[in-house]
Tab-separated table of C-alpha atoms and ligand atoms in Angstrom:
chain	number	residue	atom	x	y	z
A	821	MET	CA	163.033	34.977	60.532
A	822	PRO	CA	163.551	31.841	58.419
A	823	VAL	CA	160.471	29.584	58.168
A	824	LYS	CA	161.316	26.030	59.297
A	825	GLN	CA	159.150	22.944	58.864
A	826	ASP	CA	159.671	19.196	59.027
A	827	VAL	CA	157.242	17.333	56.756
A	828	GLU	CA	156.701	13.882	55.280
A	829	ILE	CA	156.379	15.102	51.693
A	830	ALA	CA	157.482	18.308	49.970
A	831	VAL	CA	156.121	18.978	46.470
A	832	VAL	CA	158.254	21.475	44.554
A	833	GLY	CA	156.470	23.463	41.811
A	834	ALA	CA	152.890	24.729	41.690
A	835	GLY	CA	151.973	24.214	38.039
A	836	VAL	CA	149.017	21.954	37.251
A	837	THR	CA	151.066	18.825	37.972
A	838	GLY	CA	152.463	20.011	41.329
A	839	LEU	CA	149.093	21.288	42.553
A	840	ALA	CA	147.401	17.998	41.589
A	841	MET	CA	150.255	16.034	43.216
A	842	ALA	CA	149.973	17.942	46.515
A	843	LEU	CA	146.214	17.420	46.598
A	844	ALA	CA	146.387	13.728	45.672
A	845	ALA	CA	149.051	13.018	48.316
A	846	ALA	CA	147.096	14.928	50.995
A	847	ARG	CA	143.885	13.055	50.049
A	848	HIS	CA	145.687	9.908	51.109
A	849	GLY	CA	146.442	11.385	54.514
A	850	ALA	CA	150.007	12.619	54.018
A	851	GLU	CA	151.270	15.863	55.517
A	852	VAL	CA	152.441	17.910	52.538
A	853	ALA	CA	154.395	21.135	52.013
A	854	LEU	CA	153.981	22.783	48.615
A	855	LEU	CA	156.848	25.002	47.483
A	856	ALA	CA	155.835	27.562	44.846
A	857	ALA	CA	158.287	29.891	43.102
A	858	GLY	CA	155.664	32.671	42.874
A	859	PRO	CA	152.175	33.315	44.227
A	860	LEU	CA	149.591	30.560	43.656
A	861	PRO	CA	147.191	31.166	40.728
A	862	ALA	CA	144.175	33.346	41.613
A	863	THR	CA	140.481	32.389	41.686
A	864	PRO	CA	139.241	30.920	38.381
A	865	ARG	CA	137.473	33.141	35.860
A	866	PRO	CA	136.853	31.118	32.691
A	867	SER	CA	136.441	34.060	30.330
A	868	GLY	CA	138.608	36.507	32.242
A	869	ARG	CA	142.274	37.188	32.832
A	870	ALA	CA	142.973	33.930	34.647
A	871	ALA	CA	141.950	31.950	31.561
A	872	ALA	CA	144.033	34.177	29.300
A	873	ALA	CA	147.245	34.032	31.361
A	874	ASP	CA	148.820	30.950	29.768
A	875	GLY	CA	146.838	30.763	26.527
A	876	ARG	CA	147.132	26.970	26.452
A	877	THR	CA	144.358	24.463	26.852
A	878	ALA	CA	144.847	20.729	27.376
A	879	ALA	CA	142.801	18.009	25.702
A	880	LEU	CA	142.442	15.731	28.719
A	881	LEU	CA	141.220	12.204	28.135
A	882	MET	CA	138.656	10.615	30.463
A	883	PRO	CA	141.194	8.931	32.768
A	884	ALA	CA	142.728	12.344	33.548
A	885	ILE	CA	139.259	13.844	33.991
A	886	GLY	CA	138.520	10.991	36.414
A	887	LEU	CA	141.508	12.011	38.545
A	888	LEU	CA	140.451	15.694	38.540
A	889	THR	CA	136.921	14.644	39.509
A	890	ARG	CA	138.233	12.584	42.423
A	891	LEU	CA	140.284	15.602	43.497
A	892	GLY	CA	137.046	17.649	43.524
A	893	VAL	CA	138.114	20.202	40.893
A	894	PHE	CA	136.290	19.116	37.756
A	895	ASP	CA	133.512	21.670	37.256
A	896	PRO	CA	133.206	22.076	33.449
A	897	THR	CA	131.307	25.381	33.567
A	898	GLY	CA	133.638	26.973	36.108
A	899	LEU	CA	136.676	25.771	34.162
A	900	GLY	CA	135.331	26.840	30.763
A	901	ALA	CA	135.864	23.265	29.510
A	902	GLU	CA	134.235	21.619	26.487
A	903	PRO	CA	133.667	17.893	25.856
A	904	LEU	CA	135.399	16.128	22.951
A	905	TYR	CA	133.085	13.676	21.192
A	906	ARG	CA	135.092	13.045	18.069
A	907	LEU	CA	138.727	13.276	16.983
A	908	ARG	CA	139.433	13.929	13.322
A	909	ILE	CA	142.915	13.397	11.881
A	910	VAL	CA	143.508	14.778	8.414
A	911	GLY	CA	146.468	13.949	6.192
A	912	GLY	CA	147.446	15.032	2.692
A	913	GLY	CA	147.356	18.244	0.663
A	914	THR	CA	146.733	21.423	2.616
A	915	GLY	CA	144.787	19.409	5.123
A	916	GLY	CA	141.459	20.708	3.822
A	917	PRO	CA	138.456	18.396	3.399
A	918	GLU	CA	140.039	17.159	0.139
A	919	GLY	CA	142.707	15.385	2.254
A	920	THR	CA	142.090	11.960	3.780
A	921	ALA	CA	140.301	12.239	7.107
A	922	LEU	CA	140.113	9.592	9.795
A	923	THR	CA	137.473	10.230	12.432
A	924	PHE	CA	137.245	8.475	15.781
A	925	ASP	CA	133.936	8.628	17.607
A	926	ALA	CA	133.799	8.164	21.387
A	927	ALA	CA	130.532	6.263	20.900
A	928	GLU	CA	132.533	3.487	19.178
A	929	LEU	CA	134.057	2.806	22.591
A	930	GLY	CA	130.700	3.088	24.349
A	931	MET	CA	131.674	6.456	25.822
A	932	ASP	CA	129.906	9.821	25.722
A	933	ALA	CA	133.170	11.731	25.267
A	934	PHE	CA	136.879	10.990	24.824
A	935	GLY	CA	137.646	13.755	27.244
A	936	TRP	CA	137.446	17.511	27.685
A	937	ASN	CA	139.397	20.506	26.455
A	938	VAL	CA	140.345	22.402	29.617
A	939	PRO	CA	142.097	25.806	29.818
A	940	ASN	CA	145.365	25.359	31.763
A	941	ALA	CA	144.928	28.650	33.632
A	942	THR	CA	141.448	27.946	35.035
A	943	LEU	CA	142.509	24.401	35.900
A	944	ALA	CA	145.551	25.700	37.816
A	945	SER	CA	143.350	28.240	39.623
A	946	SER	CA	140.780	25.613	40.633
A	947	LEU	CA	143.511	23.284	41.881
A	948	ALA	CA	145.099	26.165	43.841
A	949	ALA	CA	141.741	26.975	45.451
A	950	ALA	CA	141.369	23.306	46.468
A	951	VAL	CA	144.911	23.329	47.884
A	952	GLY	CA	143.965	26.409	49.938
A	953	ARG	CA	141.012	24.498	51.431
A	954	THR	CA	143.152	21.462	52.384
A	955	ALA	CA	144.379	21.645	55.964
A	956	ASP	CA	147.118	19.028	55.436
A	957	ILE	CA	148.900	21.156	52.809
A	958	THR	CA	151.141	24.046	53.884
A	959	VAL	CA	152.016	26.404	51.053
A	960	HIS	CA	155.389	28.164	50.972
A	961	ALA	CA	155.017	30.611	48.082
A	962	GLY	CA	157.244	33.339	46.749
A	963	ALA	CA	160.739	31.898	46.368
A	964	PRO	CA	162.113	29.151	44.100
A	965	LEU	CA	163.905	26.131	45.504
A	966	GLN	CA	167.608	26.980	45.452
A	967	ASN	CA	169.428	24.241	47.239
A	968	VAL	CA	168.994	20.653	48.439
A	969	THR	CA	171.149	18.989	51.119
A	970	GLU	CA	171.070	15.271	51.889
A	971	THR	CA	171.002	13.863	55.422
A	972	PRO	CA	170.632	10.148	56.255
A	973	ASP	CA	166.806	10.270	56.604
A	974	ARG	CA	165.727	13.654	55.196
A	975	LEU	CA	166.386	16.138	52.410
A	976	LEU	CA	166.838	19.755	53.508
A	977	LEU	CA	165.382	22.324	51.096
A	978	GLU	CA	166.246	26.011	50.885
A	979	ALA	CA	163.963	28.510	49.160
A	980	GLY	CA	164.380	32.168	50.109
A	981	ASP	CA	163.813	32.323	53.859
A	982	THR	CA	162.132	28.905	53.932
A	983	ARG	CA	163.955	25.845	55.284
A	984	LEU	CA	162.135	22.532	54.898
A	985	ALA	CA	163.110	19.040	55.958
A	986	ALA	CA	161.206	16.328	54.057
A	987	ARG	CA	161.367	12.552	53.894
A	988	LEU	CA	160.255	12.610	50.253
A	989	VAL	CA	160.711	15.485	47.773
A	990	ILE	CA	158.526	15.356	44.667
A	991	GLY	CA	159.932	17.403	41.792
A	992	ALA	CA	157.050	18.988	39.855
A	993	ASP	CA	159.182	22.002	38.985
A	994	GLY	CA	158.970	21.812	35.211
A	995	ARG	CA	161.500	21.418	32.405
A	996	ALA	CA	164.438	23.080	34.240
A	997	SER	CA	163.728	21.147	37.452
A	998	VAL	CA	166.074	22.045	40.314
A	999	VAL	CA	165.023	18.838	42.101
A	1000	ARG	CA	166.211	16.849	39.082
A	1001	GLU	CA	169.400	18.845	38.566
A	1002	THR	CA	170.499	18.812	42.207
A	1003	ALA	CA	169.996	15.018	42.174
A	1004	GLY	CA	172.360	14.769	39.193
A	1005	ILE	CA	169.732	13.152	36.956
A	1006	ALA	CA	170.751	13.679	33.322
A	1007	THR	CA	168.281	14.290	30.500
A	1008	THR	CA	167.975	13.437	26.813
A	1009	GLU	CA	167.048	16.406	24.624
A	1010	ARG	CA	165.287	16.475	21.258
A	1011	ASP	CA	165.001	19.771	19.418
A	1012	HIS	CA	163.575	19.625	15.905
A	1013	GLY	CA	163.467	23.407	15.524
A	1014	GLN	CA	159.717	23.787	15.908
A	1015	THR	CA	157.605	26.390	17.707
A	1016	ALA	CA	153.893	26.170	18.515
A	1017	ILE	CA	151.623	29.191	18.226
A	1018	VAL	CA	148.660	29.000	20.580
A	1019	CYS	CA	145.546	31.187	20.577
A	1020	ARG	CA	141.762	31.035	20.796
A	1021	PHE	CA	139.478	32.012	17.955
A	1022	ALA	CA	135.778	32.442	17.287
A	1023	HIS	CA	134.215	30.901	14.157
A	1024	THR	CA	130.867	30.949	12.383
A	1025	LYS	CA	130.225	27.166	11.991
A	1026	PRO	CA	129.647	24.968	15.084
A	1027	HIS	CA	132.564	22.675	15.922
A	1028	ARG	CA	130.150	19.894	16.940
A	1029	ASN	CA	132.668	18.889	19.614
A	1030	VAL	CA	135.094	17.524	17.030
A	1031	SER	CA	138.803	18.100	17.589
A	1032	THR	CA	140.510	18.422	14.188
A	1033	GLU	CA	144.225	17.745	13.694
A	1034	LEU	CA	145.681	18.547	10.271
A	1035	HIS	CA	148.949	16.698	9.693
A	1036	ARG	CA	151.215	18.998	7.726
A	1037	LYS	CA	154.870	19.123	6.926
A	1038	GLY	CA	156.424	21.175	9.743
A	1039	GLY	CA	153.940	19.980	12.367
A	1040	PRO	CA	150.240	19.640	13.098
A	1041	PHE	CA	147.603	22.392	12.911
A	1042	THR	CA	145.088	21.477	15.605
A	1043	MET	CA	141.716	23.045	16.428
A	1044	VAL	CA	140.198	21.939	19.717
A	1045	PRO	CA	136.620	22.843	20.749
A	1046	LEU	CA	135.865	25.389	23.471
A	1047	PRO	CA	132.395	26.461	24.718
A	1048	GLY	CA	130.206	28.176	22.093
A	1049	ARG	CA	131.544	28.786	18.612
A	1050	ASN	CA	135.117	29.028	19.849
A	1051	SER	CA	138.166	26.794	19.536
A	1052	SER	CA	141.755	26.770	20.667
A	1053	LEU	CA	144.449	26.605	18.019
A	1054	VAL	CA	147.800	24.848	18.402
A	1055	TRP	CA	149.797	25.483	15.222
A	1056	VAL	CA	153.162	23.716	15.224
A	1057	ASP	CA	155.621	24.585	12.466
A	1058	ARG	CA	159.300	25.197	11.890
A	1059	THR	CA	160.446	28.036	14.159
A	1060	ALA	CA	161.182	30.481	11.300
A	1061	GLU	CA	157.652	30.006	9.896
A	1062	SER	CA	156.051	30.372	13.326
A	1063	GLU	CA	158.077	33.480	14.139
A	1064	ALA	CA	157.001	35.104	10.899
A	1065	ARG	CA	153.351	34.358	11.766
A	1066	LEU	CA	153.780	35.772	15.274
A	1067	ASP	CA	154.777	39.098	13.714
A	1068	LEU	CA	151.593	39.330	11.619
A	1069	ASP	CA	148.750	41.590	12.699
A	1070	ASP	CA	145.428	39.893	13.489
A	1071	ASP	CA	143.959	40.313	10.003
A	1072	ALA	CA	147.036	38.863	8.332
A	1073	PHE	CA	147.165	35.966	10.825
A	1074	ARG	CA	143.464	35.275	10.188
A	1075	GLU	CA	144.270	35.177	6.467
A	1076	ALA	CA	147.132	32.729	7.073
A	1077	MET	CA	144.850	30.444	9.114
A	1078	ALA	CA	141.877	30.686	6.779
A	1079	PRO	CA	142.744	27.991	4.188
A	1080	LEU	CA	143.313	25.477	7.012
A	1081	ALA	CA	140.568	26.392	9.485
A	1082	GLU	CA	137.687	27.756	7.420
A	1083	PRO	CA	136.799	24.562	5.530
A	1084	TRP	CA	135.962	23.015	8.906
A	1085	LEU	CA	134.797	25.915	11.069
A	1086	GLY	CA	133.660	28.710	8.733
A	1087	ALA	CA	134.790	32.323	8.856
A	1088	ILE	CA	137.234	33.201	11.617
A	1089	GLY	CA	136.088	35.890	14.070
A	1090	ALA	CA	137.796	37.360	17.142
A	1091	LEU	CA	141.312	36.116	17.894
A	1092	SER	CA	142.938	36.117	21.329
A	1093	LYS	CA	146.541	37.106	21.982
A	1094	ARG	CA	149.001	34.649	20.406
A	1095	HIS	CA	151.489	32.812	22.638
A	1096	ALA	CA	154.617	31.048	21.369
A	1097	PHE	CA	155.962	27.783	22.798
A	1098	PRO	CA	159.337	26.608	21.419
A	1099	ILE	CA	159.202	22.810	21.328
A	1100	ARG	CA	162.188	21.208	22.971
A	1101	ALA	CA	161.458	17.707	24.185
A	1102	ARG	CA	163.354	16.466	27.228
A	1103	LEU	CA	163.331	13.132	29.033
A	1104	ALA	CA	164.880	12.503	32.459
A	1105	LYS	CA	167.122	9.410	32.444
A	1106	SER	CA	165.657	8.377	35.799
A	1107	LEU	CA	162.329	9.173	37.458
A	1108	THR	CA	163.796	8.849	40.944
A	1109	ALA	CA	166.894	9.487	43.073
A	1110	PRO	CA	167.343	8.924	46.801
A	1111	ARG	CA	164.283	10.481	48.533
A	1112	ARG	CA	163.194	12.131	45.293
A	1113	GLY	CA	160.538	11.386	42.664
A	1114	LEU	CA	159.900	13.347	39.466
A	1115	VAL	CA	156.448	14.032	37.997
A	1116	GLY	CA	155.183	16.035	34.995
A	1117	GLU	CA	157.547	18.132	32.911
A	1118	ALA	CA	160.343	17.715	35.456
A	1119	ALA	CA	160.387	14.120	34.134
A	1120	HIS	CA	159.247	14.506	30.503
A	1121	VAL	CA	158.553	17.404	28.153
A	1122	MET	CA	157.169	16.463	24.761
A	1123	SER	CA	155.769	17.964	21.577
A	1124	PRO	CA	152.044	18.841	21.704
A	1125	LEU	CA	151.610	16.395	18.792
A	1126	GLY	CA	149.040	13.927	20.080
A	1127	ALA	CA	148.090	15.991	23.186
A	1128	GLN	CA	149.887	13.653	25.576
A	1129	GLY	CA	151.909	15.838	27.987
A	1130	LEU	CA	149.522	16.640	30.782
A	1131	ASN	CA	147.662	13.353	30.396
A	1132	LEU	CA	150.966	11.594	31.045
A	1133	SER	CA	151.761	13.912	33.988
A	1134	LEU	CA	148.435	13.196	35.666
A	1135	ARG	CA	149.143	9.480	35.301
A	1136	ASP	CA	152.458	10.081	37.148
A	1137	VAL	CA	150.491	11.836	39.898
A	1138	ALA	CA	147.869	9.104	40.221
A	1139	THR	CA	150.491	6.335	40.301
A	1140	LEU	CA	152.703	7.988	42.926
A	1141	ALA	CA	149.718	8.975	45.097
A	1142	GLU	CA	148.407	5.433	45.000
A	1143	LEU	CA	151.784	3.965	45.989
A	1144	LEU	CA	152.017	6.429	48.890
A	1145	ALA	CA	148.547	5.366	50.022
A	1146	THR	CA	149.129	1.640	49.799
A	1147	ARG	CA	152.597	1.676	51.412
A	1148	PRO	CA	152.338	3.544	54.696
A	1149	GLY	CA	155.569	4.288	56.540
A	1150	ASP	CA	158.529	6.215	55.180
A	1151	PRO	CA	157.353	7.965	51.965
A	1152	GLY	CA	160.985	8.142	50.803
A	1153	ASP	CA	161.433	4.373	51.110
A	1154	PRO	CA	163.728	3.191	48.253
A	1155	ALA	CA	161.361	0.260	47.511
A	1156	LEU	CA	158.415	2.639	47.082
A	1157	LEU	CA	160.440	4.856	44.737
A	1158	ALA	CA	161.635	1.818	42.773
A	1159	ALA	CA	157.992	0.706	42.401
A	1160	TYR	CA	157.090	4.185	41.117
A	1161	ALA	CA	159.926	4.175	38.573
A	1162	GLU	CA	158.990	0.696	37.392
A	1163	ALA	CA	155.262	1.479	37.139
A	1164	ARG	CA	155.835	4.592	35.028
A	1165	ALA	CA	158.869	3.652	32.889
A	1166	THR	CA	157.124	1.957	29.962
A	1167	ASP	CA	154.317	4.488	29.596
A	1168	VAL	CA	156.674	7.472	29.791
A	1169	LYS	CA	159.288	6.076	27.392
A	1170	ALA	CA	156.719	4.740	24.913
A	1171	ARG	CA	154.896	8.109	24.700
A	1172	PHE	CA	158.085	10.155	24.568
A	1173	TRP	CA	159.818	8.158	21.826
A	1174	GLY	CA	156.557	7.414	19.963
A	1175	ILE	CA	155.757	11.103	19.655
A	1176	ASP	CA	159.345	11.984	18.810
A	1177	THR	CA	159.393	9.392	16.005
A	1178	LEU	CA	156.073	10.606	14.616
A	1179	ASN	CA	157.330	14.179	14.754
A	1180	ARG	CA	160.534	13.293	12.908
A	1181	LEU	CA	158.596	11.480	10.180
A	1182	VAL	CA	156.288	14.456	9.719
A	1183	LEU	CA	159.284	16.801	9.461
A	1184	ALA	CA	161.446	14.629	7.238
A	1185	SER	CA	158.855	13.343	4.838
A	1186	PRO	CA	158.856	14.579	1.280
A	1187	PRO	CA	155.396	14.694	-0.353
A	1188	PRO	CA	155.324	10.966	-1.351
A	1189	PHE	CA	155.597	9.939	2.290
A	1190	ARG	CA	152.784	12.228	3.267
A	1191	LEU	CA	150.743	10.752	0.448
A	1192	ALA	CA	151.537	7.268	1.735
A	1193	SER	CA	150.627	8.273	5.229
A	1194	SER	CA	147.333	9.673	3.977
A	1195	LEU	CA	146.616	6.426	2.202
A	1196	ALA	CA	147.444	4.506	5.350
A	1197	LEU	CA	144.974	6.655	7.206
A	1198	GLY	CA	142.351	5.871	4.599
A	1199	LEU	CA	143.069	2.160	4.919
A	1200	LEU	CA	142.859	2.239	8.690
A	1201	ASP	CA	139.465	3.843	8.387
A	1202	ARG	CA	138.175	0.619	6.883
A	1203	LEU	CA	139.766	-1.699	9.447
A	1204	PRO	CA	137.661	-1.781	12.587
A	1205	PRO	CA	140.115	-3.799	14.751
A	1206	ALA	CA	142.988	-1.406	13.970
A	1207	ARG	CA	140.778	1.567	14.709
A	1208	ARG	CA	139.755	0.022	17.961
A	1209	ALA	CA	143.391	-0.680	18.930
A	1210	LEU	CA	144.348	2.926	18.140
A	1211	MET	CA	141.465	4.311	20.143
A	1212	GLN	CA	142.014	2.019	23.074
A	1213	GLY	CA	145.703	2.958	23.148
A	1214	MET	CA	144.605	6.545	23.700
A	1215	MET	CA	142.246	5.636	26.507
A	1216	GLU	CA	144.629	3.761	28.793
A	1217	ALA	CA	143.353	4.025	32.326
A	1218	VAL	CA	144.869	6.140	35.055
A	1219	PRO	CA	145.425	3.943	38.091
A	1220	GLY	CA	142.405	4.711	40.274
A	1221	GLY	CA	141.817	4.487	43.952
A	1222	LEU	CA	141.813	8.114	45.016
B	577	FAD	C1	151.402	24.253	22.872
B	577	FAD	C2	151.143	23.160	23.869
B	577	FAD	C3	149.944	22.471	23.856
B	577	FAD	C4	149.714	21.426	24.756
B	577	FAD	N1	148.530	20.723	24.683
B	577	FAD	C5	148.343	19.679	25.503
B	577	FAD	C6	147.155	18.887	25.434
B	577	FAD	O1	146.252	19.141	24.612
B	577	FAD	N2	147.014	17.831	26.289
B	577	FAD	C7	147.989	17.512	27.201
B	577	FAD	O2	147.824	16.539	27.949
B	577	FAD	N3	149.116	18.259	27.314
B	577	FAD	C8	149.305	19.326	26.499
B	577	FAD	N4	150.441	20.078	26.610
B	577	FAD	C9	151.386	19.798	27.703
B	577	FAD	C10	150.983	20.553	28.986
B	577	FAD	O3	150.634	21.904	28.712
B	577	FAD	C11	152.149	20.514	29.965
B	577	FAD	O4	152.528	19.166	30.143
B	577	FAD	C12	151.794	21.064	31.318
B	577	FAD	O5	151.343	22.364	31.241
B	577	FAD	C13	153.044	21.011	32.220
B	577	FAD	O6	152.675	21.181	33.535
B	577	FAD	P1	153.743	21.010	34.713
B	577	FAD	O7	153.001	21.423	35.924
B	577	FAD	O8	154.362	19.664	34.672
B	577	FAD	O9	154.908	22.046	34.369
B	577	FAD	P2	154.919	23.643	34.484
B	577	FAD	O10	153.626	24.203	34.025
B	577	FAD	O11	156.162	24.098	33.809
B	577	FAD	O12	155.008	23.931	36.058
B	577	FAD	C14	156.214	23.912	36.762
B	577	FAD	C15	156.061	24.799	37.975
B	577	FAD	O13	157.242	24.708	38.746
B	577	FAD	C16	157.637	26.000	39.135
B	577	FAD	N5	159.070	25.999	39.382
B	577	FAD	C17	160.085	25.941	38.500
B	577	FAD	N6	161.260	25.956	39.128
B	577	FAD	C18	161.005	26.013	40.452
B	577	FAD	C19	161.812	26.054	41.630
B	577	FAD	N7	163.155	26.040	41.550
B	577	FAD	N8	161.197	26.114	42.825
B	577	FAD	C20	159.842	26.127	42.930
B	577	FAD	N9	159.021	26.097	41.847
B	577	FAD	C21	159.606	26.034	40.623
B	577	FAD	C22	157.213	26.909	38.000
B	577	FAD	O14	157.069	28.236	38.470
B	577	FAD	C23	155.875	26.279	37.628
B	577	FAD	O15	154.825	26.794	38.392
B	577	FAD	C24	150.699	21.102	25.704
B	577	FAD	C25	151.924	21.800	25.735
B	577	FAD	C26	152.137	22.807	24.811
B	577	FAD	C27	153.470	23.535	24.831
């Protein structure tokens, strides 16, 4: 028998963004249906299989952590998260300590930490558990959204045997979003031929809660603290180089990492499985269509350079949830959707094109440019107002109110 439901809001996609969106909307009293292509993530186990499933972690800045706290899912121990006290950016040479390093300290902004490094898999599991405890959210799991039909005051969704009528459909269904495509929203694509390798590794020196980003031709090599003497690695390089490294056995991969990682973190110990993420940035030309709003990677996919993606997605979630709370009535109201698009446009475009430009410069620059960029980093280090502006740019607040 087909499942039929008529709801105010349907959230499509149960990644971190969709789960957070469903929870945030329900917190404001909306009746929500969450459509998941597969089963929801299982109970969190920070050092177990759940944490290993995706391999990625996200460096989430304090505004994003604030949202997760308000949603009741920020438990650092349960998540296997680690605070980030300092950010170190290294330019020049191989990126070893002989290069120019610029270090930002959270204390300079009067904060204990910039944010936390959170495994995506445990975060998704914790959000899914919270969704399961929320009476106002009905989960329809097991079949992807296939079709969307417009009626004057509803959208009709088809997913397997499920038929949903919703006044607002929120597309959180990732880079190949069916919500976006069925609305006819075009995208801009940027592919610079890079692939990120992601894994965790143990090391002999303490990381002292410093996240270290080595700017190298081909892309950044970033080590982000995890609990104990462990870090997550995001190594972005040209796809051919990354593919060759994916084929190495663990000892050979450790050897390839050693000149970059060991100066900062000592000898490299156990390595987790390596995961590859081809980097193909994509930006939706509109964040809304009639009775539809896009959040997360359905709206914008960007390079991990600068650790912006999920931070940006959680700002989408907070903004849309707040608009839904402050404008009761039809959640698919065109004025509400226009306010969402307007509130998010500058942030989304500025991050997307800013990161793309930075990425292109890193890829295109012959050694003299990299030298110049290293010198610029060194100069910035001595200019407190510029440092402050850079740091404050990273700490832009998530609209609150949840
Ligand atoms: C290597 C790497 C490192 C990163 N590091 C950081 C970082 O440090 N900080 C940061 O902020 N960001 C980071 N990011 C970005 C971050 O990981 C992503 O932005 C985030 O995981 C995307 O979440 P999402 O929920 O929007 O999309 P997804 O995780 O893609 O979720 C989409 C969901 O929709 C579902 N779906 C798809 N189609 C359908 C359909 N038709 N019907 C129903 N469901 C559907 C999928 O099954 C999936 O569950 C990084 C990204 C990469 C690649």
